[in-house]
Short mmCIF file of C-alpha atoms and ligand atoms in Angstrom, two decimals:
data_model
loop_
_atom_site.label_atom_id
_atom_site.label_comp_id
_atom_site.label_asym_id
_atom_site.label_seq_id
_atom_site.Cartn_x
_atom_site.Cartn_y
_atom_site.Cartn_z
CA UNK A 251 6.46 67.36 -5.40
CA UNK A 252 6.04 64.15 -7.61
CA UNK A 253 7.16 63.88 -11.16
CA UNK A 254 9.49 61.71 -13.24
CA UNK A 255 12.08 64.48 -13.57
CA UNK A 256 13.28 67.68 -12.50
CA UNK A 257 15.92 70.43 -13.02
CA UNK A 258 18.73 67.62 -13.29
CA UNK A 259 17.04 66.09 -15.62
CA UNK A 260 19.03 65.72 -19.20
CA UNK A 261 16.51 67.54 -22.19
CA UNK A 262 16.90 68.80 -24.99
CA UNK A 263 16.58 72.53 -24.31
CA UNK A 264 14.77 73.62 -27.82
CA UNK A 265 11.74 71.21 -27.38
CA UNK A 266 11.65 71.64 -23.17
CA UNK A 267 8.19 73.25 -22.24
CA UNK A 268 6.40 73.14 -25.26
CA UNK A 269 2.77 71.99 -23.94
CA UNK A 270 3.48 76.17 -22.94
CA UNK A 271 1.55 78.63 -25.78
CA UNK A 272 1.89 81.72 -24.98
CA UNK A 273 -1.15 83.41 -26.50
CA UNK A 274 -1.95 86.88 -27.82
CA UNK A 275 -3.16 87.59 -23.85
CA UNK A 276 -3.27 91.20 -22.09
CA UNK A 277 -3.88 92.21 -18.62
CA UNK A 278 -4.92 95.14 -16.59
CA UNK A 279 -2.41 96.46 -13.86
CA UNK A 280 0.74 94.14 -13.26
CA UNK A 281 -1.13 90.69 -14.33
CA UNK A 282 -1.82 87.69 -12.47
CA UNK A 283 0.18 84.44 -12.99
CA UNK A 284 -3.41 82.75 -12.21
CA UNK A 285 -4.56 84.98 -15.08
CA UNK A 286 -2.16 83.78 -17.44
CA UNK A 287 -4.00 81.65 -20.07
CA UNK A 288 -1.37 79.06 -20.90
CA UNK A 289 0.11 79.23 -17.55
CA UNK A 290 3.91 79.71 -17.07
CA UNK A 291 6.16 76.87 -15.47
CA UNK A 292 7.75 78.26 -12.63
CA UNK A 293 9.48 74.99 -11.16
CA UNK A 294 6.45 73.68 -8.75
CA UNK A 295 6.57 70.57 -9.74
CA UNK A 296 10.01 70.12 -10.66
CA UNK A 297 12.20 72.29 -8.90
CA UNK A 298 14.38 69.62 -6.64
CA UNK A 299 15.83 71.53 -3.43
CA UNK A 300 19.53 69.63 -2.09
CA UNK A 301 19.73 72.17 1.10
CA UNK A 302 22.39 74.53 -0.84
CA UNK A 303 20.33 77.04 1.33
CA UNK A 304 20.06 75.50 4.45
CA UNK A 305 19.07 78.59 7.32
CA UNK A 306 19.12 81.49 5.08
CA UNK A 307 16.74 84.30 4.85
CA UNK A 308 15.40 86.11 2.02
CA UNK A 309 13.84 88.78 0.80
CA UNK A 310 12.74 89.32 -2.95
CA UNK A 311 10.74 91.63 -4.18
CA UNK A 312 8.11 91.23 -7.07
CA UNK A 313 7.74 87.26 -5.86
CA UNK A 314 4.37 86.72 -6.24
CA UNK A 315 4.54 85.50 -10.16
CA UNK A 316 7.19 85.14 -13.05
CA UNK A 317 10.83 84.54 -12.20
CA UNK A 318 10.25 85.98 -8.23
CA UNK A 319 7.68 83.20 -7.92
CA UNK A 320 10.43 80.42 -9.04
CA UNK A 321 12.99 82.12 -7.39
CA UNK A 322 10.93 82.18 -4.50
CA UNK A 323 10.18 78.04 -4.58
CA UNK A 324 13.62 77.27 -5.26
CA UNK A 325 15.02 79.36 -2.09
CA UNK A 326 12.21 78.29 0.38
CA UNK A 327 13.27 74.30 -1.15
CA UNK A 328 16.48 74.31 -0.92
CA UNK A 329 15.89 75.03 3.02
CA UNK A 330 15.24 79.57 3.02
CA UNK A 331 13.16 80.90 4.85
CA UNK A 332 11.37 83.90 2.37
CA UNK A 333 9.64 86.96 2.43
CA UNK A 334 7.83 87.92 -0.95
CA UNK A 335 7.11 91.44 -2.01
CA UNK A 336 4.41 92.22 -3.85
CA UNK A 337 1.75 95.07 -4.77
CA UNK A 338 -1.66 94.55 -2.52
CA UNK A 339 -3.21 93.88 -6.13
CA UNK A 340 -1.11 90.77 -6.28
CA UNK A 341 -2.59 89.25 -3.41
CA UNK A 342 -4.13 85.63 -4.88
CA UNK A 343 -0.40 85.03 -6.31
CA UNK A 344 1.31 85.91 -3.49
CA UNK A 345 -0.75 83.37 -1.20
CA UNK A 346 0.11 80.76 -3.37
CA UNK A 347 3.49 80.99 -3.34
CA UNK A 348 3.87 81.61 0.35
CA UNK A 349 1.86 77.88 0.74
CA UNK A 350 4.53 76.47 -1.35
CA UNK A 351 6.98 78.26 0.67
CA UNK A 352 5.59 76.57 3.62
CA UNK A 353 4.85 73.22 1.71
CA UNK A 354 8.41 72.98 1.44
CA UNK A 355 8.87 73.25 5.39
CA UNK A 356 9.81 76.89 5.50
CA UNK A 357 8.27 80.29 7.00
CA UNK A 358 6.86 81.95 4.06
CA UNK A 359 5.80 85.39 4.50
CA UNK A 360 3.91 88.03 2.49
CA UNK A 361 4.17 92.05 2.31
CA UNK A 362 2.27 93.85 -0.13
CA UNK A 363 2.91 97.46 -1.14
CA UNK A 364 4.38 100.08 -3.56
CA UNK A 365 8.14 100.29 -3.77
CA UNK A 366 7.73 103.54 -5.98
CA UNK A 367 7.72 104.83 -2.08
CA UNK A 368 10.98 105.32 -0.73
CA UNK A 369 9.19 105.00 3.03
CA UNK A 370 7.58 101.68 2.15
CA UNK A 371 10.90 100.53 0.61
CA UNK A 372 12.10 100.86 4.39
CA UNK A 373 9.49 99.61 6.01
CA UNK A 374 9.29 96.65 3.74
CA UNK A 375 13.30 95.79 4.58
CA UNK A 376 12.58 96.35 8.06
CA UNK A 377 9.06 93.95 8.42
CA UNK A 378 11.29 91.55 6.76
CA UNK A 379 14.34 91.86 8.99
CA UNK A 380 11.47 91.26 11.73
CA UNK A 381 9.59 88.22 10.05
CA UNK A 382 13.18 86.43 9.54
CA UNK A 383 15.04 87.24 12.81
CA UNK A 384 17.59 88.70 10.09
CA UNK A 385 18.54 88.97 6.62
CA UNK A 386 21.51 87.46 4.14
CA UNK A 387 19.63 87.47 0.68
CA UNK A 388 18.05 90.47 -0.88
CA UNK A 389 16.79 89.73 -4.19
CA UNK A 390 15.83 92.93 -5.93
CA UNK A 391 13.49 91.67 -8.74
CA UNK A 392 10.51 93.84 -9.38
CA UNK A 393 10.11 95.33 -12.36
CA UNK A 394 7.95 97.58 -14.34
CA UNK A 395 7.99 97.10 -18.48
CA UNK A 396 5.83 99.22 -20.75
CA UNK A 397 5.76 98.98 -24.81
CA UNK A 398 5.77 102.46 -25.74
CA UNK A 399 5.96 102.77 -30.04
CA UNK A 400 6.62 106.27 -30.43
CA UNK A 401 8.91 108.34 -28.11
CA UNK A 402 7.41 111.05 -27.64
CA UNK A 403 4.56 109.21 -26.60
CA UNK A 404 6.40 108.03 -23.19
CA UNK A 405 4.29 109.88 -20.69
CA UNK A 406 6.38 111.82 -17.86
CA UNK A 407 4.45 109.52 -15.43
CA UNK A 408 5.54 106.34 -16.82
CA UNK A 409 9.19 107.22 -17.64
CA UNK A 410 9.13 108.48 -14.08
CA UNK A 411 6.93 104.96 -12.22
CA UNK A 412 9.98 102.82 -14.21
CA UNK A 413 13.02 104.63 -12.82
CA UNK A 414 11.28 104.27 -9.32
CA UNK A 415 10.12 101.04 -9.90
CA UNK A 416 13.39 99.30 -11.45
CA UNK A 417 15.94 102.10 -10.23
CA UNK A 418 15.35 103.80 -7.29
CA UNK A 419 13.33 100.88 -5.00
CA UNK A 420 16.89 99.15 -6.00
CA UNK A 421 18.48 102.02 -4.21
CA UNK A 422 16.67 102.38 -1.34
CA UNK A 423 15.85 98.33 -0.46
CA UNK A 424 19.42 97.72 -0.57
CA UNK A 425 20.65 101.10 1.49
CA UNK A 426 17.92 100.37 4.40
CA UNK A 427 19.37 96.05 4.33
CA UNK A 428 22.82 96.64 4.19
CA UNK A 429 22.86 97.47 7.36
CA UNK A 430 21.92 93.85 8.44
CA UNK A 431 23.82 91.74 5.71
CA UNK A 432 26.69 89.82 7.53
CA UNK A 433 29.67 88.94 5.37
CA UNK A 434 28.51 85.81 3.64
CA UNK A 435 25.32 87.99 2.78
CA UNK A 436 24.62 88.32 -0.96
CA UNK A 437 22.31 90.85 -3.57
CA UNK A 438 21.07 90.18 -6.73
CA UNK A 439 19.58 92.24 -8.46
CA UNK A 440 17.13 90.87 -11.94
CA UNK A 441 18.42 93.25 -14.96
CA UNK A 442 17.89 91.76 -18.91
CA UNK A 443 18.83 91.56 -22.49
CA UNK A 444 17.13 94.63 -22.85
CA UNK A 445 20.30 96.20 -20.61
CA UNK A 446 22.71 95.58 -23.58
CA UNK A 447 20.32 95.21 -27.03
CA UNK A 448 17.10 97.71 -26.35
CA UNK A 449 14.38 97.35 -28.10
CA UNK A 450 13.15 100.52 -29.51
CA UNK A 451 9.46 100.81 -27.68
CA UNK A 452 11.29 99.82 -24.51
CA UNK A 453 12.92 102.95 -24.21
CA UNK A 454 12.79 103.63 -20.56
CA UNK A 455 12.65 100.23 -19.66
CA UNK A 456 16.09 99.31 -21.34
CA UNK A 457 17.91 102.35 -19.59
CA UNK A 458 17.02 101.19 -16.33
CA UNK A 459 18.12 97.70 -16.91
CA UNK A 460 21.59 99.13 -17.97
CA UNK A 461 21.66 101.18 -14.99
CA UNK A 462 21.11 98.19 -13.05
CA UNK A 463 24.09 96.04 -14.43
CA UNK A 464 26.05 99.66 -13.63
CA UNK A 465 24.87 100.11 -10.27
CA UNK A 466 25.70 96.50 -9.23
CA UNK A 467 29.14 96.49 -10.90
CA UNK A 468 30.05 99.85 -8.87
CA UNK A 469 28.68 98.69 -5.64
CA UNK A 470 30.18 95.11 -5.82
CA UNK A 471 33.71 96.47 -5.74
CA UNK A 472 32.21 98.45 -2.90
CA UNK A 473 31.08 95.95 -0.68
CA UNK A 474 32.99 92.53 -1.46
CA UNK A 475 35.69 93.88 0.70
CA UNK A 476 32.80 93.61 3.60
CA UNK A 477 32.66 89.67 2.34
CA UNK A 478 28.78 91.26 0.34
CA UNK A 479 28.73 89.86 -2.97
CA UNK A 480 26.66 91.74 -5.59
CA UNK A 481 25.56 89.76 -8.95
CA UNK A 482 23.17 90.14 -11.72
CA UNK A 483 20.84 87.82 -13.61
CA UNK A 484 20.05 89.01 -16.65
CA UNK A 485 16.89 87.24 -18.31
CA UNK A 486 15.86 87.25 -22.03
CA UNK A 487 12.02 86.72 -22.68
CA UNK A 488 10.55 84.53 -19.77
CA UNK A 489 6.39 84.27 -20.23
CA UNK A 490 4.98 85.95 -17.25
CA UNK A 491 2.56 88.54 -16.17
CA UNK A 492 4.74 91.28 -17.10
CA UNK A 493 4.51 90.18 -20.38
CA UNK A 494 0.61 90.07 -21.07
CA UNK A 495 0.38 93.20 -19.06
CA UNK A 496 1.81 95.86 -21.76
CA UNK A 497 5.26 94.49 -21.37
CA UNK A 498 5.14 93.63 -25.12
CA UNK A 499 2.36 94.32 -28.14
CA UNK A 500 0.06 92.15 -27.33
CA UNK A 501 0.11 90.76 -30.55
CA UNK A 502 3.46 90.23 -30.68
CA UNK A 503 3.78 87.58 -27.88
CA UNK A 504 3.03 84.12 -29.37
CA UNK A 505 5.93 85.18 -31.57
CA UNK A 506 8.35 86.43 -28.71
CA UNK A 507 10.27 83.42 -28.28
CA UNK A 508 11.14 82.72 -31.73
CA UNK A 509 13.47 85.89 -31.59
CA UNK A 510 16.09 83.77 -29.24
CA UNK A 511 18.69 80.91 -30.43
CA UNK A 512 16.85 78.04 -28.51
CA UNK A 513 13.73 79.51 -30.59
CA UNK A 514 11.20 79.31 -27.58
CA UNK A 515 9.90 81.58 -24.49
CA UNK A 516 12.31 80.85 -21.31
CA UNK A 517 10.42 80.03 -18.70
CA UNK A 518 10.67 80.97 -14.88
CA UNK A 519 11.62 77.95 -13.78
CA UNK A 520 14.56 78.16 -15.68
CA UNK A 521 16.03 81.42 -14.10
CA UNK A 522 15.56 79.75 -10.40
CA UNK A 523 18.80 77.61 -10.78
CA UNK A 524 21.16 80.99 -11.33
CA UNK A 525 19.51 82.76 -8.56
CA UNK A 526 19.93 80.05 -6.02
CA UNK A 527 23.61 80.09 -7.31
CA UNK A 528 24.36 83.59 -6.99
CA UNK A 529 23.07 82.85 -3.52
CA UNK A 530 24.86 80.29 -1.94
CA UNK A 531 28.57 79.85 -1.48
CA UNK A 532 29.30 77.48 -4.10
CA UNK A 533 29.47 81.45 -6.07
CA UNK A 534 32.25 82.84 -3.68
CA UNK A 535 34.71 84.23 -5.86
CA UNK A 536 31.78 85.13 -8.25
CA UNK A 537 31.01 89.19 -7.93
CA UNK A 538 29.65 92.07 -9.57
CA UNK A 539 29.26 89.10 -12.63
CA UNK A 540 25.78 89.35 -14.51
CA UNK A 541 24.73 86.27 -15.72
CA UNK A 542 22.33 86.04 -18.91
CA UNK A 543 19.97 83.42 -19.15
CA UNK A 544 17.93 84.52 -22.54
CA UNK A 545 18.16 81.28 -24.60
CA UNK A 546 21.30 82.26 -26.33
CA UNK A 547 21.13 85.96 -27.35
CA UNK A 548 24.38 87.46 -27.37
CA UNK A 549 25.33 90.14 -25.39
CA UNK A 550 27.82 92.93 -25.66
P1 LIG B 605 6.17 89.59 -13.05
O1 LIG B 605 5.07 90.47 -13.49
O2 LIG B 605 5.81 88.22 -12.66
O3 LIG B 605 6.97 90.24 -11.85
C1 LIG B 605 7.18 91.61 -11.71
C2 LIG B 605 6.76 91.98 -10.32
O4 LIG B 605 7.19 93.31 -10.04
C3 LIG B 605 5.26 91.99 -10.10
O5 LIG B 605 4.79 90.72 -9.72
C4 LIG B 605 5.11 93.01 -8.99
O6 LIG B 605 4.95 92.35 -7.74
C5 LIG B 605 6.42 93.75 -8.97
N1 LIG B 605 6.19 95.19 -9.06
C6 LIG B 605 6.02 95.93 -10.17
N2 LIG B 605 5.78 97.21 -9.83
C7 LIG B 605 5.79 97.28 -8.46
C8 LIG B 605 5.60 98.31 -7.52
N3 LIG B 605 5.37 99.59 -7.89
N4 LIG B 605 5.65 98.00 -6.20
C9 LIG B 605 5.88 96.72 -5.81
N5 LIG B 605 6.10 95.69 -6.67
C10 LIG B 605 6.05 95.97 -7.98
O7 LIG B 605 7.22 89.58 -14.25
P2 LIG B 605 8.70 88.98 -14.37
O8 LIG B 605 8.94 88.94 -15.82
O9 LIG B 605 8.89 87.79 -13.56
O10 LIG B 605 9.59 90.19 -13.80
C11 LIG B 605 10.57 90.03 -12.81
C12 LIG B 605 11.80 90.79 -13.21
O11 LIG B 605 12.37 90.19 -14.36
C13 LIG B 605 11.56 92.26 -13.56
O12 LIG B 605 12.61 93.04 -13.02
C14 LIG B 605 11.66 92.25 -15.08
O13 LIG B 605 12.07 93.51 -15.57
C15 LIG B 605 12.72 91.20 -15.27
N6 LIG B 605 12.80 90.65 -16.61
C16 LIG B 605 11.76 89.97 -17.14
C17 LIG B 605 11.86 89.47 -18.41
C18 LIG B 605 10.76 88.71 -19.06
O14 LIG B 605 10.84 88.45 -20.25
N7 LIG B 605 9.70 88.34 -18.35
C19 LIG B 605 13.05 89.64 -19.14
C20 LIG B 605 14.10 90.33 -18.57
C21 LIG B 605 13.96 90.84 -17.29
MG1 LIG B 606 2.98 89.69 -10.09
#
């Protein structure tokens, strides 16, 4: 990693990043970050590790691109060893970031599958348990996000593949790890904005982002008494994959950004930071907290 600055750096935050465009762009499937024609910044070249992570190992799911992908650096440099989750479609991201895992001097590891399978959710904790001799991060971060205009147009399929996606892999990846967290250990889970001011085509998507800051509320009281800390970051719009790949009309996405007080797209590398936070101890007395990091959009 060489360049003149990095996430220490003093900017002005309505002017940072923007050499980014994000363009009227759509993609089959989940998207590619490598498909992503103005591509998103997601800390590799700035993203300055200080060992706040020293001997920890992680697991986050959905790590291949977007916010995972940053999240993923950031652990693996400040001194994490990672697994990344991903779907088997997502395999040219996830190499990537696993060699900038192991750039940074870390064991970077890769399992692909579907977590709208409750057996793969447990095979996927248990591989990782394997890969890491052990586990005291879970990051639950995938996430599936579908525009839908019209209500009634929200297939049974889809409202059904978003509650498994964003709900229910939540439930079961953190039921089969808990078992191996140590006090110390820490989840956090990705919600967003949409959790507390839904759009109206994001329908399903918004409920299971509320359901997320709910579930990790109720299960923080739960488990901080076991030294487990449960937290929530709650994104606004960050450009990724997700995005271009019905998350939002296309159309509508070089416009996006404007929507937020700091007037811009967020992008990935700017969630890192929190994550790696939430992680480490410096957070101690910090649980079941959701912290927003949307470029100003007030929440509820
Ligand atoms: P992204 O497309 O880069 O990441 C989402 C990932 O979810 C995919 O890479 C994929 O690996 C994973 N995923 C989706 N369905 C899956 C399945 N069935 N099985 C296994 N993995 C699956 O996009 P992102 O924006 O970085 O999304 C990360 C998280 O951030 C999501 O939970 C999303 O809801 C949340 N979020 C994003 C934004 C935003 O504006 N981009 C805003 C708020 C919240
Ligand atoms: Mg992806």
């Amino acid at each position: 990693m060489t360049t003149s600055h990095d996430q220490y750096t003093f900017q002005d935050p309505t002017t940072m990043f923007a050499d980014i465009e994000p363009s009227a762009q759509y993609q089959e499937g989940s998207g590619l970050d490598a498909k992503l024609d103005d591509p998103a910044d997601r800390g590799e070249s700035t993203y300055r590790g200080t060992g706040r992570l020293a001997g920890r190992k992680a697991l986050i799911t959905g790590a291949d691109s977007g916010i995972g992908a940053a999240v993923a650096i950031a652990y693996a440099r400040e001194g994490a060893d990672v697994v990344i989750a991903y779907l088997p479609e997502e395999e040219e991201d996830a190499q990537k970031v696993i060699a900038l895992i192991e750039e940074a001097g870390q064991k970077g590891f890769g399992i692909a599958g579907d977590i709208t399978d409750a057996a793969h959710c447990r095979a996927l904790v248990a591989a990782a348990v394997d890969k890491l001799g052990g586990l005291d991060i879970l990051v639950n971060n995938a996430g599936k996000q579908q525009h839908v205009e019209e209500f009634a147009d929200i297939s049974d399929d889809q409202f059904d593949e978003t509650f498994k996606t964003n709900v229910y892999a939540l439930f079961w990846i953190t039921k089969a790890a808990l078992p191996h967290l140590a006090p110390g250990s820490t989840i956090i889970n990705t919600s967003s904005i949409q959790g507390y001011t839904p759009s109206p085509n994001l329908v399903d998507y918004a409920t299971t982002k509320a359901a997320i800051n709910t579930f990790s509320k109720a299960l923080a009281q739960q488990l901080a008494p076991k030294g487990i800390r449960v937290n929530v970051v709650a994104p606004g719009p960050i450009w990724t994959p997700l995005q271009t790949a019905g998350g939002q009309p296309t159309e509508s996405l070089p416009d996006v950004g404007s929507e937020t007080p700091l007037g811009r797209w967020g992008q990935p590398a700017e969630l890192a930071p929190a994550y790696v936070f939430l992680a480490s101890p410096e957070s101690s007395y910090v649980v079941g907290e959701t912290l927003s990091v949307n470029g100003g959009m007030p929440t509820p």
